[in-house]
GROMACS .gro file of C-alpha atoms in nm:
model
   99
    1MET     CA    1  -3.207   6.009   0.745
    2THR     CA    2  -2.904   5.897   0.563
    3ALA     CA    3  -2.838   5.572   0.367
    4VAL     CA    4  -2.642   5.482   0.035
    5LEU     CA    5  -2.849   5.345  -0.217
    6LEU     CA    6  -2.729   5.054  -0.466
    7PRO     CA    7  -2.846   5.161  -0.806
    8VAL     CA    8  -2.647   4.860  -0.941
    9VAL     CA    9  -2.920   4.607  -0.771
   10ARG     CA   10  -3.180   4.809  -0.882
   11HIS     CA   11  -3.241   4.983  -1.235
   12PRO     CA   12  -3.131   5.332  -1.229
   13ALA     CA   13  -3.419   5.470  -1.408
   14VAL     CA   14  -3.662   5.318  -1.138
   15VAL     CA   15  -3.406   5.491  -0.898
   16ALA     CA   16  -3.433   5.813  -1.080
   17GLN     CA   17  -3.813   5.822  -1.099
   18THR     CA   18  -3.830   5.727  -0.750
   19PHE     CA   19  -3.615   5.981  -0.602
   20GLY     CA   20  -3.749   6.251  -0.859
   21SER     CA   21  -4.094   6.209  -0.717
   22LEU     CA   22  -3.975   6.177  -0.333
   23ASP     CA   23  -3.787   6.517  -0.407
   24ARG     CA   24  -4.121   6.655  -0.572
   25MET     CA   25  -4.313   6.519  -0.245
   26THR     CA   26  -4.034   6.674  -0.033
   27ALA     CA   27  -3.989   7.042  -0.194
   28GLY     CA   28  -3.649   6.931  -0.288
   29ARG     CA   29  -3.507   6.837   0.036
   30VAL     CA   30  -3.379   6.502  -0.093
   31ILE     CA   31  -3.011   6.427  -0.123
   32LEU     CA   32  -2.933   6.093  -0.327
   33GLY     CA   33  -2.616   5.926  -0.225
   34VAL     CA   34  -2.521   5.615  -0.405
   35GLY     CA   35  -2.247   5.300  -0.362
   36ALA     CA   36  -2.056   5.056  -0.517
   37GLY     CA   37  -2.206   4.818  -0.246
   38SER     CA   38  -1.975   4.593  -0.031
   39VAL     CA   39  -2.165   4.279   0.005
   40ARG     CA   40  -2.060   3.997  -0.258
   41ASP     CA   41  -2.384   3.840  -0.139
   42ASP     CA   42  -2.602   4.091  -0.296
   43PHE     CA   43  -2.472   4.058  -0.675
   44THR     CA   44  -2.439   3.694  -0.671
   45LEU     CA   45  -2.853   3.666  -0.563
   46LEU     CA   46  -2.903   3.846  -0.878
   47ASP     CA   47  -2.638   3.723  -1.107
   48ILE     CA   48  -2.429   4.028  -1.146
   49PRO     CA   49  -2.063   3.952  -1.125
   50TRP     CA   50  -1.884   4.134  -0.861
   51GLU     CA   51  -1.602   4.267  -1.070
   52GLU     CA   52  -1.829   4.476  -1.248
   53ARG     CA   53  -1.999   4.672  -0.946
   54TRP     CA   54  -1.803   5.004  -1.053
   55ALA     CA   55  -1.839   5.010  -1.384
   56ARG     CA   56  -2.240   4.947  -1.321
   57LEU     CA   57  -2.211   5.227  -1.084
   58ASP     CA   58  -2.061   5.471  -1.303
   59GLU     CA   59  -2.301   5.375  -1.578
   60SER     CA   60  -2.589   5.376  -1.351
   61VAL     CA   61  -2.507   5.749  -1.218
   62GLY     CA   62  -2.501   5.810  -1.603
   63VAL     CA   63  -2.840   5.722  -1.673
   64ILE     CA   64  -2.982   5.881  -1.349
   65ARG     CA   65  -2.807   6.225  -1.453
   66THR     CA   66  -2.937   6.167  -1.821
   67LEU     CA   67  -3.291   6.118  -1.692
   68TRP     CA   68  -3.298   6.420  -1.479
   69ARG     CA   69  -3.158   6.667  -1.734
   70GLU     CA   70  -3.269   6.583  -2.064
   71ASN     CA   71  -3.599   6.680  -2.197
   72GLN     CA   72  -3.589   6.333  -2.453
   73PRO     CA   73  -3.350   6.158  -2.224
   74ARG     CA   74  -3.217   5.867  -2.432
   75PHE     CA   75  -2.902   5.625  -2.280
   76ILE     CA   76  -2.722   5.331  -2.407
   77GLY     CA   77  -2.466   5.217  -2.274
   78ARG     CA   78  -2.269   4.873  -2.210
   79PHE     CA   79  -2.522   4.793  -1.915
   80TYR     CA   80  -2.820   5.002  -1.961
   81HIS     CA   81  -3.024   5.089  -2.210
   82LEU     CA   82  -3.359   5.367  -2.196
   83ASP     CA   83  -3.524   5.578  -2.413
   84GLY     CA   84  -3.811   5.762  -2.178
   85ILE     CA   85  -3.870   6.050  -1.903
   86GLY     CA   86  -3.915   6.059  -1.546
   87PRO     CA   87  -3.993   6.283  -1.277
   88LYS     CA   88  -3.695   6.537  -1.230
   89PRO     CA   89  -3.582   6.694  -0.893
   90LEU     CA   90  -3.712   7.011  -0.846
   91ASP     CA   91  -3.401   7.213  -0.830
   92LEU     CA   92  -3.022   7.117  -0.998
   93ARG     CA   93  -2.915   7.454  -0.960
   94HIS     CA   94  -2.648   7.361  -0.710
   95GLY     CA   95  -2.499   7.090  -0.954
   96TRP     CA   96  -2.371   6.754  -0.886
   97SER     CA   97  -2.121   6.609  -0.616
   98ASP     CA   98  -1.911   6.332  -0.709
   99GLN     CA   99  -1.793   6.274  -0.355
   0.00000   0.00000   0.00000
């Protein structure tokens, strides 16, 4: 299945935990694709300013990467703050794709 997830409308820690677990259940066959979103109503319903979507996306990716890379993850940003851990994907040897 191919889809693009909007971590801006979900907390990125939940995204990291969900996809870390899914990756483990599928023996490393998950690729997470994220986007900023293109439907203004999605953001209006959640009271998230439309103009912040790109900055929130960048920060969301930072949270996800921190949770997956760090043994004692901590992230303090403009939109998201966390201090905790979650399931990491099985194989991060291939690095990150920022496309």
